[in-house]
């Protein structure tokens, strides 16, 4: 979700070390790990960098990028939605730190006018299609069309 420093601000059910231990146990069991962040929780850019370095050190190759969509009645309902420039910088930073990872656009893409297209130009090279846990997502056809327009292969 976020960096070690910021994690206690968003999760009270387990510790950051618990999360790292779970990832390591899953890897030991032969599972492929998908672990990334939710951005716009109140973290700073240094938190994002720290999280990406932890992901790098864990050898994770599937990294979802989620942008918080503040929903009324939740603890983060008053958080500001990140700007397109801020999330593009976050994606570019992930790409720089994780050059061979699948940087996957996930929740929050529909918050932006371009539905996340510029995030592909910033370094994202994968996506999670369909509805997310609490919000609507993009359709498979819509994502295939975007991928084709950008000159990527599906």
XYZ file of N, CA, C and O in Angstrom:
616
model
N 0.800 -1.199 0.000
C 0.000 0.000 0.000
C 0.850 1.274 0.000
O 0.550 2.219 -0.685
N 1.894 1.295 0.814
C 2.696 2.505 0.989
C 4.036 2.132 1.625
O 4.372 0.960 1.737
N 4.749 3.127 2.055
C 6.072 2.905 2.660
C 5.955 2.373 4.087
O 4.902 2.453 4.724
N 7.074 1.880 4.574
C 7.145 1.421 5.965
C 6.781 2.566 6.923
O 6.037 2.390 7.875
N 7.296 3.767 6.658
C 7.070 4.912 7.540
C 5.587 5.289 7.608
O 5.046 5.564 8.668
N 4.905 5.281 6.462
C 3.522 5.750 6.406
C 2.503 4.654 6.702
O 1.348 4.934 7.022
N 2.904 3.406 6.619
C 2.001 2.261 6.764
C 1.124 2.317 8.022
O -0.089 2.059 7.929
N 1.659 2.667 9.201
C 0.795 2.708 10.402
C -0.347 3.722 10.305
O -1.330 3.614 11.030
N -0.238 4.685 9.386
C -1.304 5.670 9.204
C -2.495 5.108 8.432
O -3.563 5.724 8.420
N -2.298 3.980 7.755
C -3.388 3.447 6.935
C -3.826 2.044 7.319
O -4.866 1.579 6.881
N -3.036 1.359 8.124
C -3.381 -0.030 8.465
C -3.137 -0.281 9.947
O -2.046 -0.037 10.454
N -4.157 -0.819 10.611
C -4.021 -1.129 12.038
C -4.169 -2.624 12.318
O -4.033 -3.050 13.455
N -4.448 -3.422 11.299
C -4.694 -4.853 11.510
C -3.433 -5.702 11.466
O -3.430 -6.825 11.947
N -2.375 -5.160 10.846
C -1.102 -5.874 10.789
C 0.016 -4.861 10.553
O -0.251 -3.713 10.227
N 1.240 -5.289 10.745
C 2.382 -4.389 10.598
C 2.993 -4.521 9.204
O 2.693 -5.456 8.457
N 3.857 -3.598 8.905
C 4.587 -3.644 7.639
C 5.431 -4.914 7.585
O 5.488 -5.580 6.553
N 6.063 -5.262 8.697
C 6.853 -6.499 8.739
C 5.983 -7.727 8.507
O 6.416 -8.677 7.843
N 4.748 -7.726 9.027
C 3.820 -8.821 8.753
C 3.581 -8.948 7.249
O 3.564 -10.051 6.698
N 3.393 -7.821 6.601
C 3.157 -7.820 5.151
C 4.369 -8.374 4.411
O 4.230 -9.215 3.520
N 5.557 -7.912 4.764
C 6.794 -8.389 4.120
C 6.955 -9.891 4.360
O 7.298 -10.649 3.428
N 6.707 -10.342 5.584
C 6.813 -11.778 5.887
C 5.825 -12.596 5.062
O 6.156 -13.684 4.579
N 4.619 -12.093 4.898
C 3.616 -12.791 4.086
C 4.072 -12.891 2.634
O 3.941 -13.952 2.003
N 4.612 -11.810 2.110
C 5.127 -11.828 0.731
C 6.241 -12.865 0.602
O 6.258 -13.658 -0.346
N 7.148 -12.873 1.558
C 8.255 -13.839 1.503
C 7.763 -15.284 1.609
O 8.279 -16.174 0.925
N 6.768 -15.527 2.455
C 6.198 -16.875 2.566
C 5.506 -17.288 1.268
O 5.622 -18.437 0.826
N 4.795 -16.363 0.652
C 4.133 -16.657 -0.617
C 5.164 -16.965 -1.701
O 4.982 -17.903 -2.492
N 6.239 -16.200 -1.731
C 7.308 -16.468 -2.698
C 7.919 -17.843 -2.451
O 8.152 -18.609 -3.401
N 8.161 -18.171 -1.182
C 8.740 -19.464 -0.817
C 7.825 -20.611 -1.241
O 8.294 -21.684 -1.624
N 6.512 -20.372 -1.227
C 5.540 -21.386 -1.643
C 5.427 -21.490 -3.166
O 4.695 -22.318 -3.678
N 6.157 -20.620 -3.873
C 6.155 -20.677 -5.334
C 5.147 -19.773 -6.014
O 4.964 -19.853 -7.229
N 4.494 -18.904 -5.258
C 3.521 -17.993 -5.848
C 4.210 -16.790 -6.477
O 5.252 -16.337 -6.001
N 3.618 -16.275 -7.544
C 4.091 -15.026 -8.125
C 3.407 -13.888 -7.381
O 2.203 -13.941 -7.129
N 4.158 -12.866 -7.062
C 3.658 -11.789 -6.214
C 3.267 -10.575 -7.049
O 3.998 -10.150 -7.938
N 2.126 -10.011 -6.723
C 1.663 -8.753 -7.286
C 1.465 -7.821 -6.093
O 0.590 -8.065 -5.256
N 2.288 -6.799 -5.983
C 2.193 -5.896 -4.841
C 2.635 -4.501 -5.250
O 3.702 -4.327 -5.831
N 1.795 -3.536 -4.959
C 2.105 -2.159 -5.326
C 1.527 -1.199 -4.315
O 1.468 -1.508 -3.132
N 1.081 -0.050 -4.805
C 0.654 0.983 -3.888
C -0.666 1.617 -4.238
O -1.170 1.497 -5.353
N -1.191 2.297 -3.238
C -2.351 3.163 -3.397
C -1.834 4.569 -3.128
O -1.349 4.859 -2.025
N -1.922 5.428 -4.120
C -1.331 6.762 -4.006
C -2.411 7.814 -3.831
O -3.462 7.747 -4.444
N -2.123 8.758 -2.939
C -3.086 9.790 -2.593
C -3.675 9.577 -1.212
O -4.665 10.203 -0.837
N -3.055 8.692 -0.432
C -3.523 8.413 0.929
C -3.080 9.478 1.925
O -3.530 9.486 3.063
N -2.147 10.343 1.475
C -1.564 11.344 2.368
C -0.067 11.178 2.483
O 0.608 11.939 3.181
N 0.460 10.176 1.791
C 1.908 9.928 1.791
C 2.625 11.040 1.025
O 2.008 11.767 0.256
N 3.931 11.147 1.231
C 4.709 12.099 0.440
C 5.472 11.336 -0.644
O 5.434 10.103 -0.695
N 6.158 12.067 -1.491
C 6.834 11.418 -2.615
C 7.961 10.500 -2.136
O 8.218 9.463 -2.733
N 8.609 10.868 -1.046
C 9.656 10.012 -0.476
C 9.079 8.654 -0.058
O 9.738 7.625 -0.213
N 7.855 8.650 0.457
C 7.199 7.385 0.806
C 7.042 6.506 -0.433
O 7.243 5.293 -0.368
N 6.680 7.105 -1.539
C 6.515 6.338 -2.775
C 7.852 5.743 -3.213
O 7.926 4.565 -3.585
N 8.889 6.548 -3.157
C 10.223 6.069 -3.533
C 10.639 4.917 -2.620
O 11.111 3.875 -3.102
N 10.465 5.078 -1.321
C 10.821 4.022 -0.366
C 10.055 2.734 -0.657
O 10.610 1.639 -0.610
N 8.756 2.859 -0.955
C 7.957 1.679 -1.257
C 8.477 0.979 -2.513
O 8.617 -0.240 -2.541
N 8.802 1.750 -3.552
C 9.307 1.141 -4.790
C 10.644 0.435 -4.553
O 10.892 -0.627 -5.119
N 11.493 0.989 -3.702
C 12.757 0.303 -3.393
C 12.518 -0.977 -2.602
O 13.208 -1.978 -2.819
N 11.541 -0.979 -1.699
C 11.203 -2.219 -0.993
C 10.692 -3.270 -1.982
O 11.048 -4.447 -1.887
N 9.861 -2.852 -2.924
C 9.366 -3.775 -3.947
C 10.527 -4.323 -4.767
O 10.589 -5.525 -5.050
N 11.451 -3.454 -5.124
C 12.645 -3.879 -5.871
C 13.432 -4.922 -5.066
O 13.808 -5.977 -5.586
N 13.679 -4.632 -3.793
C 14.454 -5.541 -2.945
C 13.749 -6.872 -2.713
O 14.416 -7.886 -2.479
N 12.430 -6.891 -2.809
C 11.669 -8.132 -2.680
C 11.607 -8.917 -3.994
O 11.118 -10.040 -4.024
N 12.081 -8.298 -5.076
C 12.082 -8.979 -6.368
C 10.696 -9.101 -6.994
O 10.455 -9.989 -7.810
N 9.803 -8.198 -6.654
C 8.433 -8.236 -7.190
C 8.435 -7.663 -8.599
O 8.995 -6.594 -8.843
N 7.780 -8.376 -9.506
C 7.766 -7.979 -10.920
C 6.402 -7.518 -11.410
O 6.272 -7.123 -12.556
N 5.375 -7.606 -10.578
C 4.034 -7.149 -10.938
C 3.612 -6.102 -9.919
O 3.371 -6.422 -8.748
N 3.545 -4.840 -10.360
C 3.378 -3.713 -9.438
C 2.172 -2.858 -9.839
O 2.259 -2.036 -10.751
N 1.034 -3.051 -9.182
C -0.129 -2.229 -9.503
C 0.001 -0.808 -8.957
O 0.497 -0.595 -7.849
N -0.429 0.120 -9.768
C -0.471 1.536 -9.406
C -1.941 1.898 -9.244
O -2.705 1.884 -10.214
N -2.349 2.185 -8.025
C -3.715 2.590 -7.715
C -3.708 4.044 -7.267
O -2.835 4.449 -6.497
N -4.694 4.799 -7.720
C -4.857 6.180 -7.284
C -6.109 6.233 -6.419
O -7.184 5.780 -6.841
N -5.959 6.753 -5.216
C -7.094 6.820 -4.295
C -8.231 7.631 -4.902
O -8.034 8.742 -5.396
N -9.404 7.062 -4.853
C -10.633 7.746 -5.215
C -11.367 7.994 -3.897
O -11.963 7.068 -3.350
N -11.282 9.211 -3.367
C -11.904 9.480 -2.061
C -13.414 9.237 -2.103
O -14.118 9.814 -2.920
N -13.881 8.360 -1.253
C -15.297 8.000 -1.226
C -15.891 8.459 0.099
O -15.334 8.186 1.166
N -17.015 9.156 -0.003
C -17.707 9.676 1.190
C -17.962 8.539 2.178
O -18.360 7.444 1.806
N -17.686 8.825 3.447
C -17.910 7.857 4.498
C -16.701 7.009 4.826
O -16.742 6.194 5.733
N -15.602 7.206 4.079
C -14.368 6.465 4.354
C -13.383 7.373 5.068
O -13.523 8.605 5.021
N -12.366 6.811 5.719
C -11.388 7.646 6.431
C -10.641 8.637 5.525
O -10.140 9.640 6.007
N -10.609 8.372 4.225
C -9.857 9.237 3.306
C -10.780 10.070 2.415
O -10.353 10.574 1.376
N -12.029 10.249 2.834
C -13.012 10.949 2.001
C -12.625 12.392 1.673
O -13.053 12.928 0.646
N -11.807 13.020 2.506
C -11.436 14.417 2.275
C -10.073 14.579 1.604
O -9.613 15.710 1.415
N -9.427 13.470 1.252
C -8.139 13.565 0.552
C -8.361 14.137 -0.838
O -9.364 13.851 -1.487
N -7.392 14.950 -1.274
C -7.447 15.503 -2.623
C -7.028 14.430 -3.618
O -6.109 13.652 -3.353
N -7.672 14.420 -4.774
C -7.274 13.514 -5.850
C -5.950 14.019 -6.410
O -5.777 15.225 -6.639
N -5.013 13.111 -6.609
C -3.717 13.496 -7.172
C -3.893 14.083 -8.561
O -4.780 13.671 -9.313
N -3.014 14.996 -8.915
C -3.051 15.563 -10.263
C -2.478 14.554 -11.262
O -1.735 13.639 -10.882
N -2.812 14.754 -12.511
C -2.274 13.901 -13.568
C -0.749 13.959 -13.560
O -0.086 12.932 -13.674
N -0.189 15.145 -13.390
C 1.269 15.296 -13.362
C 1.888 14.510 -12.201
O 2.898 13.840 -12.358
N 1.254 14.565 -11.032
C 1.769 13.861 -9.857
C 1.771 12.348 -10.064
O 2.742 11.666 -9.747
N 0.699 11.813 -10.616
C 0.657 10.365 -10.828
C 1.587 9.956 -11.958
O 2.227 8.902 -11.898
N 1.734 10.794 -12.978
C 2.688 10.482 -14.047
C 4.119 10.456 -13.507
O 4.916 9.587 -13.889
N 4.461 11.371 -12.612
C 5.786 11.359 -11.978
C 5.965 10.102 -11.125
O 7.045 9.523 -11.082
N 4.901 9.685 -10.476
C 4.952 8.469 -9.655
C 5.195 7.245 -10.537
O 6.037 6.395 -10.209
N 4.487 7.158 -11.647
C 4.672 6.035 -12.577
C 6.084 6.053 -13.148
O 6.749 5.007 -13.223
N 6.579 7.230 -13.539
C 7.937 7.333 -14.085
C 8.978 6.917 -13.047
O 9.972 6.259 -13.378
N 8.745 7.267 -11.792
C 9.660 6.870 -10.718
C 9.645 5.357 -10.534
O 10.697 4.729 -10.372
N 8.456 4.774 -10.578
C 8.350 3.310 -10.479
C 9.128 2.654 -11.614
O 9.878 1.698 -11.393
N 8.974 3.160 -12.824
C 9.672 2.591 -13.978
C 11.192 2.697 -13.804
O 11.935 1.779 -14.118
N 11.660 3.823 -13.283
C 13.098 4.030 -13.091
C 13.666 3.040 -12.068
O 14.716 2.447 -12.277
N 12.949 2.855 -10.965
C 13.429 1.974 -9.893
C 13.208 0.505 -10.241
O 13.992 -0.361 -9.836
N 12.159 0.226 -11.013
C 11.770 -1.151 -11.340
C 11.778 -1.342 -12.864
O 10.723 -1.542 -13.475
N 12.945 -1.291 -13.490
C 13.002 -1.264 -14.959
C 12.437 -2.495 -15.657
O 11.990 -2.389 -16.799
N 12.432 -3.649 -14.996
C 11.928 -4.849 -15.664
C 10.613 -5.359 -15.074
O 10.206 -6.488 -15.328
N 9.930 -4.521 -14.335
C 8.647 -4.915 -13.733
C 7.488 -4.572 -14.660
O 7.608 -3.726 -15.550
N 6.366 -5.242 -14.435
C 5.114 -4.853 -15.058
C 4.497 -3.802 -14.151
O 4.053 -4.114 -13.048
N 4.524 -2.560 -14.597
C 3.910 -1.460 -13.859
C 2.459 -1.412 -14.345
O 2.177 -1.006 -15.467
N 1.532 -1.879 -13.494
C 0.141 -2.109 -13.883
C -0.771 -0.965 -13.431
O -0.910 -0.731 -12.234
N -1.413 -0.326 -14.387
C -2.411 0.666 -14.029
C -3.617 -0.062 -13.467
O -4.080 -1.042 -14.040
N -4.107 0.408 -12.350
C -5.220 -0.280 -11.691
C -6.280 0.743 -11.289
O -6.690 1.553 -12.107
N -6.704 0.737 -10.048
C -7.769 1.609 -9.587
C -7.438 3.082 -9.695
O -6.298 3.492 -9.528
N -8.459 3.870 -10.023
C -8.312 5.319 -10.066
C -8.033 5.904 -11.433
O -8.011 7.127 -11.583
N -7.841 5.068 -12.432
C -7.559 5.603 -13.774
C -8.667 6.500 -14.294
O -8.410 7.456 -15.027
N -9.906 6.180 -13.952
C -11.032 6.944 -14.488
C -11.170 8.324 -13.858
O -12.006 9.118 -14.288
N -10.327 8.626 -12.874
C -10.329 9.963 -12.279
C -9.717 10.999 -13.216
O -9.896 12.200 -13.015
N -9.004 10.543 -14.234
C -8.267 11.439 -15.119
C -8.943 11.533 -16.486
O -9.508 10.558 -16.975
N -8.860 12.718 -17.091
C -9.512 12.957 -18.383
C -9.105 11.927 -19.421
O -9.930 11.482 -20.214
N -7.833 11.552 -19.419
C -7.342 10.614 -20.444
C -7.454 9.157 -20.013
O -6.976 8.263 -20.693
N -8.102 8.910 -18.874
C -8.308 7.558 -18.326
C -6.995 6.790 -18.151
O -6.951 5.575 -18.263
N -5.923 7.545 -17.918
C -4.637 6.917 -17.632
C -3.730 6.719 -18.827
O -2.639 6.183 -18.687
N -4.155 7.160 -20.014
C -3.345 6.944 -21.218
C -1.940 7.540 -21.049
O -0.949 6.903 -21.399
N -1.839 8.732 -20.475
C -0.519 9.360 -20.311
C 0.359 8.591 -19.333
O 1.585 8.717 -19.364
N -0.250 7.775 -18.485
C 0.545 6.956 -17.558
C 1.339 5.902 -18.322
O 2.431 5.523 -17.907
N 0.792 5.429 -19.447
C 1.555 4.500 -20.288
C 2.783 5.196 -20.861
O 3.859 4.619 -20.927
N 2.645 6.453 -21.248
C 3.786 7.209 -21.769
C 4.793 7.527 -20.676
O 5.951 7.812 -20.960
N 4.356 7.466 -19.421
C 5.233 7.748 -18.287
C 5.966 6.506 -17.780
O 6.824 6.617 -16.916
N 5.592 5.318 -18.294
C 6.311 4.121 -17.886
C 5.470 2.907 -17.553
O 6.010 1.819 -17.370
N 4.158 3.066 -17.456
C 3.317 1.892 -17.207
C 3.331 1.009 -18.453
O 3.373 1.510 -19.576
N 3.331 -0.297 -18.245
C 3.347 -1.213 -19.389
C 2.365 -2.376 -19.227
O 2.470 -3.387 -19.908
N 1.414 -2.217 -18.316
C 0.408 -3.244 -18.098
C -0.801 -2.574 -17.444
O -0.726 -1.428 -17.007
N -1.881 -3.307 -17.391
C -3.088 -2.757 -16.795
C -3.897 -3.860 -16.132
O -3.730 -5.035 -16.449
N -4.742 -3.454 -15.237
C -5.730 -4.342 -14.657
C -7.066 -3.823 -15.165
O -7.420 -2.664 -14.942
N -7.774 -4.658 -15.887
C -8.990 -4.260 -16.576
C -10.225 -4.656 -15.785
O -10.226 -5.658 -15.082
N -11.264 -3.867 -15.934
C -12.544 -4.184 -15.301
C -12.760 -3.356 -14.055
O -12.010 -2.434 -13.751
N -13.806 -3.695 -13.334
C -14.158 -2.957 -12.133
C -13.181 -3.270 -11.002
O -12.628 -4.364 -10.921
N -12.986 -2.296 -10.154
C -12.101 -2.433 -9.002
C -12.959 -2.771 -7.779
O -14.154 -2.959 -7.885
N -12.343 -2.815 -6.617
C -13.081 -3.210 -5.410
C -14.253 -2.287 -5.094
O -15.329 -2.734 -4.730
N -14.030 -0.972 -5.197
C -15.076 -0.030 -4.789
C -15.491 0.936 -5.889
O -16.367 1.776 -5.668
N -14.880 0.845 -7.066
C -15.184 1.777 -8.157
C -15.231 1.045 -9.493
O -14.707 -0.060 -9.629
N -15.826 1.707 -10.461
C -15.864 1.149 -11.815
C -14.503 1.300 -12.473
O -13.753 2.236 -12.182
N -14.210 0.390 -13.375
C -12.965 0.440 -14.136
C -13.260 0.554 -15.611
O -14.358 0.936 -16.014
N -12.283 0.205 -16.419
C -12.445 0.260 -17.869
C -12.773 -1.134 -18.392
O -12.462 -2.138 -17.762
N -13.364 -1.167 -19.575
C -13.700 -2.459 -20.170
C -12.474 -3.036 -20.880
O -11.532 -2.308 -21.221
N -12.511 -4.325 -21.127
C -11.425 -4.982 -21.856
C -11.286 -4.368 -23.238
O -10.174 -4.058 -23.679
N -12.405 -4.151 -23.930
C -12.347 -3.567 -25.273
C -11.715 -2.180 -25.243
O -10.907 -1.833 -26.105
N -12.091 -1.383 -24.254
C -11.531 -0.035 -24.130
C -10.017 -0.099 -23.916
O -9.256 0.644 -24.531
N -9.572 -1.011 -23.053
C -8.130 -1.151 -22.817
C -7.408 -1.679 -24.056
O -6.322 -1.211 -24.389
N -7.998 -2.637 -24.760
C -7.376 -3.132 -25.996
C -7.239 -2.011 -27.021
O -6.218 -1.892 -27.696
N -8.276 -1.164 -27.144
C -8.205 -0.039 -28.077
C -7.105 0.940 -27.689
O -6.375 1.445 -28.545
N -6.984 1.223 -26.398
C -5.927 2.120 -25.924
C -4.551 1.535 -26.221
O -3.665 2.241 -26.730
N -4.380 0.259 -25.921
C -3.103 -0.402 -26.173
C -2.753 -0.336 -27.651
O -1.613 -0.042 -28.011
N -3.733 -0.574 -28.498
C -3.506 -0.537 -29.950
C -3.129 0.870 -30.412
O -2.186 1.063 -31.180
N -3.854 1.877 -29.936
C -3.578 3.278 -30.322
C -2.166 3.695 -29.922
O -1.526 4.488 -30.593
N -1.699 3.180 -28.781
C -0.352 3.521 -28.310
C 0.749 2.734 -29.023
O 1.923 2.999 -28.813
N 0.340 1.756 -29.815
C 1.330 0.956 -30.542
C 1.883 -0.204 -29.753
O 2.874 -0.818 -30.158
N 1.246 -0.521 -28.624
C 1.674 -1.670 -27.822
C 0.981 -2.927 -28.345
O 0.004 -2.855 -29.080
N 1.495 -4.055 -27.920
C 0.876 -5.331 -28.266
C 0.180 -5.893 -27.055
O 0.646 -5.746 -25.943
N -0.939 -6.580 -27.305
C -1.669 -7.187 -26.181
C -1.204 -8.596 -25.945
O -0.574 -9.219 -26.735
